[in-house]
Tab-separated table of C-alpha atoms in Angstrom:
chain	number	residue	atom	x	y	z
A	1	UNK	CA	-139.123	51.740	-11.779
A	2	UNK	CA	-139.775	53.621	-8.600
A	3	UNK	CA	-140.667	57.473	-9.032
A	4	UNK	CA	-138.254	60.017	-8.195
A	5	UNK	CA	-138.570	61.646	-5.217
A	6	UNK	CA	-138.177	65.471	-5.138
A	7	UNK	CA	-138.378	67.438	-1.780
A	8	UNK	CA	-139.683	71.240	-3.159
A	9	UNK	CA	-139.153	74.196	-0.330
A	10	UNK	CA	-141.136	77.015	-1.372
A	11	UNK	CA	-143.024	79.641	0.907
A	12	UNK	CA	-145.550	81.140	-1.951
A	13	UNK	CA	-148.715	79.025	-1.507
A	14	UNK	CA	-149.698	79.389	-4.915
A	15	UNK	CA	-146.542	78.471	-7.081
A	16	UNK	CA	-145.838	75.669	-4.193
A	17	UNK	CA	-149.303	74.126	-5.051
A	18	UNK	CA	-148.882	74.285	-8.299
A	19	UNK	CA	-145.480	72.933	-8.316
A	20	UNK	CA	-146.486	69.723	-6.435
A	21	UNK	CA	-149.225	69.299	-8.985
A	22	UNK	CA	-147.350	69.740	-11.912
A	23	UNK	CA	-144.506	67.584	-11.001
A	24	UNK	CA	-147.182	64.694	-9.593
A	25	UNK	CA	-148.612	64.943	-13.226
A	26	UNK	CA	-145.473	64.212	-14.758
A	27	UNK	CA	-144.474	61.047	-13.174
A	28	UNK	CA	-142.529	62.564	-9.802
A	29	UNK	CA	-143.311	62.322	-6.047
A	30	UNK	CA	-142.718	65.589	-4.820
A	31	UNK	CA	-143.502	66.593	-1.120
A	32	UNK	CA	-144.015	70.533	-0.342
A	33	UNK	CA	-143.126	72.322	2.381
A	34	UNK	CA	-143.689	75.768	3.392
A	35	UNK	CA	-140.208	76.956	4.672
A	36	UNK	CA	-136.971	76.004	5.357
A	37	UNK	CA	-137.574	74.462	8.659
A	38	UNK	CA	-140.174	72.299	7.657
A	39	UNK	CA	-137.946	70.997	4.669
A	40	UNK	CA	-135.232	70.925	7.239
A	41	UNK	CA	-137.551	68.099	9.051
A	42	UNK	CA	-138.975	66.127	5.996
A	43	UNK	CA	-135.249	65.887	4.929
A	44	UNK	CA	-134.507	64.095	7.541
A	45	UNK	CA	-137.250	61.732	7.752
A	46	UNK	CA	-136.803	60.503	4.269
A	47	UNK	CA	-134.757	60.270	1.195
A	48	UNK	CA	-134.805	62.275	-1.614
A	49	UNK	CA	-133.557	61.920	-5.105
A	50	UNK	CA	-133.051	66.072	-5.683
A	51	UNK	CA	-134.071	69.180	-3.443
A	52	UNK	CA	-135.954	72.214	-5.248
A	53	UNK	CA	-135.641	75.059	-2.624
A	54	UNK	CA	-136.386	78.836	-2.789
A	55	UNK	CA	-133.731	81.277	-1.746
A	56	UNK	CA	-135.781	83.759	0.401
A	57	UNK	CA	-138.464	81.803	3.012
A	58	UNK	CA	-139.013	82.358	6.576
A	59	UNK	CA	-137.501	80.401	9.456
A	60	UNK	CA	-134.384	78.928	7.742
A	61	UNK	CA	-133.569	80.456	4.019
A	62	UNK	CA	-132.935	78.458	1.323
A	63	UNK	CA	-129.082	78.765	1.913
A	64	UNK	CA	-128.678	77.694	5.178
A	65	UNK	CA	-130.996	74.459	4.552
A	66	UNK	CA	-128.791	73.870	1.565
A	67	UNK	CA	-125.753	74.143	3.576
A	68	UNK	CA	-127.390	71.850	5.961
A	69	UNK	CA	-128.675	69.053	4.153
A	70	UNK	CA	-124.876	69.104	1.896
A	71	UNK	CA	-123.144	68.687	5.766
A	72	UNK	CA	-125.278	65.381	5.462
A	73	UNK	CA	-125.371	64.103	2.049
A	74	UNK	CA	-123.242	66.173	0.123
A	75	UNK	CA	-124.217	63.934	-3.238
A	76	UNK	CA	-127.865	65.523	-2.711
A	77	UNK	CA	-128.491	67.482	-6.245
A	78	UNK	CA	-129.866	71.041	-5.127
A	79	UNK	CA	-131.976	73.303	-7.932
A	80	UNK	CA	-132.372	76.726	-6.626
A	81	UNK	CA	-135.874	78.760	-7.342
A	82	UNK	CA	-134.847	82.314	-7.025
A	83	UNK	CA	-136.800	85.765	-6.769
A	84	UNK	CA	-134.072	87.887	-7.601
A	85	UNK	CA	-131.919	87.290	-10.843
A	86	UNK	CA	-128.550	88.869	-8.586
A	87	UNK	CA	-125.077	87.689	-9.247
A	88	UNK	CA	-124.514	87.106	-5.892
A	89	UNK	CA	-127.144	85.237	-5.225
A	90	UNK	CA	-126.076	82.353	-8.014
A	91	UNK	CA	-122.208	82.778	-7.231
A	92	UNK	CA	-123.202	81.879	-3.632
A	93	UNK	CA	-125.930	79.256	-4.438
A	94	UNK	CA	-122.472	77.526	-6.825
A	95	UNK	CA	-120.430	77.876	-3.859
A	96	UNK	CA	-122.815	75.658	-1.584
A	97	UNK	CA	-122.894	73.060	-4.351
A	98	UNK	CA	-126.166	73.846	-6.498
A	99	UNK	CA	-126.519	72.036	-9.475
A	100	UNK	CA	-128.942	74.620	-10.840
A	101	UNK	CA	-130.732	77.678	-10.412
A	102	UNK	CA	-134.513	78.832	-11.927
A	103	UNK	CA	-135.238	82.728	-11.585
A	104	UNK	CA	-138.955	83.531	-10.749
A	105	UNK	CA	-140.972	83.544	-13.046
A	106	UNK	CA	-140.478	80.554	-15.015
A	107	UNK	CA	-142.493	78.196	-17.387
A	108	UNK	CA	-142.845	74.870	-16.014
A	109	UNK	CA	-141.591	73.494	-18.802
A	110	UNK	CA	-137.982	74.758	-18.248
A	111	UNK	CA	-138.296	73.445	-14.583
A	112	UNK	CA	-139.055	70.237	-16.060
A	113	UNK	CA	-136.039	70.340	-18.217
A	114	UNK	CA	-133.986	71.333	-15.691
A	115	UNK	CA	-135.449	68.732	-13.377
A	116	UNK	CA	-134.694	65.536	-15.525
A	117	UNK	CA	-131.429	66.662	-16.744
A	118	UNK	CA	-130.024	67.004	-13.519
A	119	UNK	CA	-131.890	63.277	-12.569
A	120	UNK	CA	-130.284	61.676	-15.459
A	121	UNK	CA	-126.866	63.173	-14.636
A	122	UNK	CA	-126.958	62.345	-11.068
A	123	UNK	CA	-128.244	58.661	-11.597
A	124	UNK	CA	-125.467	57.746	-13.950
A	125	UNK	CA	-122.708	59.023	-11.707
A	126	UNK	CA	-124.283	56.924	-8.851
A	127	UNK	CA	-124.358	53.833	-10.819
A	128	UNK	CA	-120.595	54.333	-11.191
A	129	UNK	CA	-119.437	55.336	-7.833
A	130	UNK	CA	-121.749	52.992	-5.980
A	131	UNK	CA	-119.403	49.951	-4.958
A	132	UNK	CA	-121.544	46.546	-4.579
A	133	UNK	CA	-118.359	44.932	-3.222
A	134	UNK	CA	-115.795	47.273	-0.911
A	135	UNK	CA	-112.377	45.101	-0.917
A	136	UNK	CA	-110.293	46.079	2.478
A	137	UNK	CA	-107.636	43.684	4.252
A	138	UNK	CA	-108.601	39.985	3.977
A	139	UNK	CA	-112.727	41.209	3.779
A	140	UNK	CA	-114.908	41.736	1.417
A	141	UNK	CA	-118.293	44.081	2.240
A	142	UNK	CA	-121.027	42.059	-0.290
A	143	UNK	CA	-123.499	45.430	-0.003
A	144	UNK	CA	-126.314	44.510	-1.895
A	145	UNK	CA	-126.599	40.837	0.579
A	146	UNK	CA	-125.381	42.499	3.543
A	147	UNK	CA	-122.837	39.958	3.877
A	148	UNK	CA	-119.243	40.449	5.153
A	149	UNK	CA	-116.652	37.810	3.822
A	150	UNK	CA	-113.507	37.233	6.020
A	151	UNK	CA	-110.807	34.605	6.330
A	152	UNK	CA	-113.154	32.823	8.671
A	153	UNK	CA	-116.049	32.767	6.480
A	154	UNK	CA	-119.051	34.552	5.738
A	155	UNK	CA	-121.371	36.588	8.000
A	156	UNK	CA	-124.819	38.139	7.529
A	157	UNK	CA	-125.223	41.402	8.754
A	158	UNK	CA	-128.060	43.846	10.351
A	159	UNK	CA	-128.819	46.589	7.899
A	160	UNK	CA	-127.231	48.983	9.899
A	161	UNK	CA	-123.747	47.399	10.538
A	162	UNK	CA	-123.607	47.217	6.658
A	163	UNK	CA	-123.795	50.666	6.142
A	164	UNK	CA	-122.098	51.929	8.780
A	165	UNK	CA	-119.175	49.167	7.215
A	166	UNK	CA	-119.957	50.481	3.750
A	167	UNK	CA	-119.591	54.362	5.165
A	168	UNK	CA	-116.227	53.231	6.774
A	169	UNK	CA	-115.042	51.215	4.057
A	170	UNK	CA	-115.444	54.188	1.309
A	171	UNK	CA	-113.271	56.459	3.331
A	172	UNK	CA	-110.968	53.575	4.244
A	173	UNK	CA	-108.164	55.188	6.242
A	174	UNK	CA	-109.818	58.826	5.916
A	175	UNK	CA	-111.596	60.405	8.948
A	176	UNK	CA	-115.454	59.391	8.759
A	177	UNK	CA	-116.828	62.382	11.030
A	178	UNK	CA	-119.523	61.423	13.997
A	179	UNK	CA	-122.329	63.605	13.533
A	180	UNK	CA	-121.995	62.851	9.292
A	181	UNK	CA	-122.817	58.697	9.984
A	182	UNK	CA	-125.162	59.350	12.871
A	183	UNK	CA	-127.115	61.923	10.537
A	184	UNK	CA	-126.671	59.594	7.406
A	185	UNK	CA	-127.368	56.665	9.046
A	186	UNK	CA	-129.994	56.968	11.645
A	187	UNK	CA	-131.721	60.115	10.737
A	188	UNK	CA	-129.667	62.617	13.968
A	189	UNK	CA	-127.018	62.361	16.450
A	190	UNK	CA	-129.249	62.697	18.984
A	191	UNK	CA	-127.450	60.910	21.858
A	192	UNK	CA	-129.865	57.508	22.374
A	193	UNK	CA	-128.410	57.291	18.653
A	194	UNK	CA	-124.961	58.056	19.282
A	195	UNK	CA	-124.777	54.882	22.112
A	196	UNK	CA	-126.571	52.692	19.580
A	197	UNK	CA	-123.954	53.554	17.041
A	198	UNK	CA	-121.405	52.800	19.714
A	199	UNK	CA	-122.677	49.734	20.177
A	200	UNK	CA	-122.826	48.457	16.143
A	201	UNK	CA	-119.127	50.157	15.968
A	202	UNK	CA	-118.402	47.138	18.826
A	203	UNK	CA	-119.994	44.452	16.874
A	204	UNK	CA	-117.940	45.399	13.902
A	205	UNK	CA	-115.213	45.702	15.534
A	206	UNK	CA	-115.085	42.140	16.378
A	207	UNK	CA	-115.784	40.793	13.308
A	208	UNK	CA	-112.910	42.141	12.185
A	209	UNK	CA	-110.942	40.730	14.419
A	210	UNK	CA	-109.707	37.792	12.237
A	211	UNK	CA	-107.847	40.316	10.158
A	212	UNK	CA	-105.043	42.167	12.538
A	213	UNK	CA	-103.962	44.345	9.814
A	214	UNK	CA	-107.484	45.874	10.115
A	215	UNK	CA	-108.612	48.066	12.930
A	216	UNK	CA	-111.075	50.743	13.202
A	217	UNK	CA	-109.173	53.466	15.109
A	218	UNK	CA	-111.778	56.450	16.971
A	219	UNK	CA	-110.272	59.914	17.163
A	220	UNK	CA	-112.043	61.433	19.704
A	221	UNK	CA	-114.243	64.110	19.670
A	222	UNK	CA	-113.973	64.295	15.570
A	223	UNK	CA	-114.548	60.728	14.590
A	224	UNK	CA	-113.421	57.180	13.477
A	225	UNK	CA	-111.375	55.395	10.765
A	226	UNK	CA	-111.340	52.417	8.873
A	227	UNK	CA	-107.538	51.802	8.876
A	228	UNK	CA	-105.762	48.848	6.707
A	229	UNK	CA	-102.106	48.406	7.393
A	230	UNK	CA	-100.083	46.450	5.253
A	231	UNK	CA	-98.792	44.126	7.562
């Protein structure tokens, strides 16, 4: 079983250090940064299986990069480490989505507590909600092979075109926003990623093709649909 990884935010040299060691010694792979911009940057570079940030760091506060990485993958579990033990500050870090807070100081124990129950909570809801087959018109999206069945057969596809599929077929007829795939799915929207995306979005498009009641529809300037009519 691979180790989880944690991505820990956290501007006080001392308690970063000795978070990154702790957490190494008890099985995790944690990567430290020293504020929010940097953890901004490792964020997207890699994935992470839960984000420990602090609240008050220079460059980008532990808000904002929570807001931030959510606008990208909202499932992200975020535990807050917090200076202050303010009201505000926890009602605001619930409104962003936290799964947890910590107020300063704290024994590592408790952060470990904290730290596996929210693991073992998030991985069991993720074994239920992630599909291995996404059923839409006459296809079927085979995930785990990156194979797409249609009435014409079967088709292997590039590792890209089946998640960009998978991220369509998930929201099937909802509005799957531009900058959301672009930033899930190849790291930015920069625009050299944008015209590659354009291009597996064409590819897709005609393998569906064998299917008319299936269409993906762009709304421009927001983003695209998956869209399955009934006839």
């Amino acid at each position: 079983m691979s180790k989880a990884k944690l991505l820990v935010v956290e501007d006080d040299p001392n308690l970063g250090d000795i978070l990154k060691e702790y957490l190494e010694m008890k099985g995790y792979e944690p990567t430290l940064c020293r504020d929010g911009e940097e953890g901004w940057n490792k964020f997207k570079k890699d994935k992470y299986d839960l984000c420990l940030l602090d609240i008050m760091m220079p460059k980008k506060d532990g808000f904002t990069l929570a807001k931030e990485i959510k606008k990208v993958q909202e499932d992200l579990p975020i535990l807050f480490l917090t200076a202050k033990n303010q009201k505000d500050d926890i009602i605001e870090g619930l409104k962003i989505g936290a799964d947890d807070y910590l107020t300063k100081p704290f024994s590592m124990e408790e952060l470990l507590l904290r730290v596996n129950a929210i693991l073992r909570r998030t991985q069991k809801s993720n074994e239920v909600s992630q599909l291995k087959v996404y059923e839409f018109g006459g296809f079927k999206l085979h995930y785990d092979e990156q194979i797409l069945e249609g009435p014409e057969g079967k088709h292997k596809l590039t590792s890209k075109e089946n998640e960009l599929l998978r991220l369509l077929a998930a929201e099937m007829n909802k509005l799957v926003n531009r900058s959301h795939a672009l930033k899930q799915i190849w790291g930015d929207d920069s625009y050299f990623n944008a015209r590659s995306m354009d291009v597996y979005l064409s590819k897709i498009r005609k393998l569906l093709k064998d299917d008319p009641t299936v269409q993906i529809i762009t709304v421009h300037g927001e983003g695209f649909k998956l869209i399955v009519s009934d006839n």
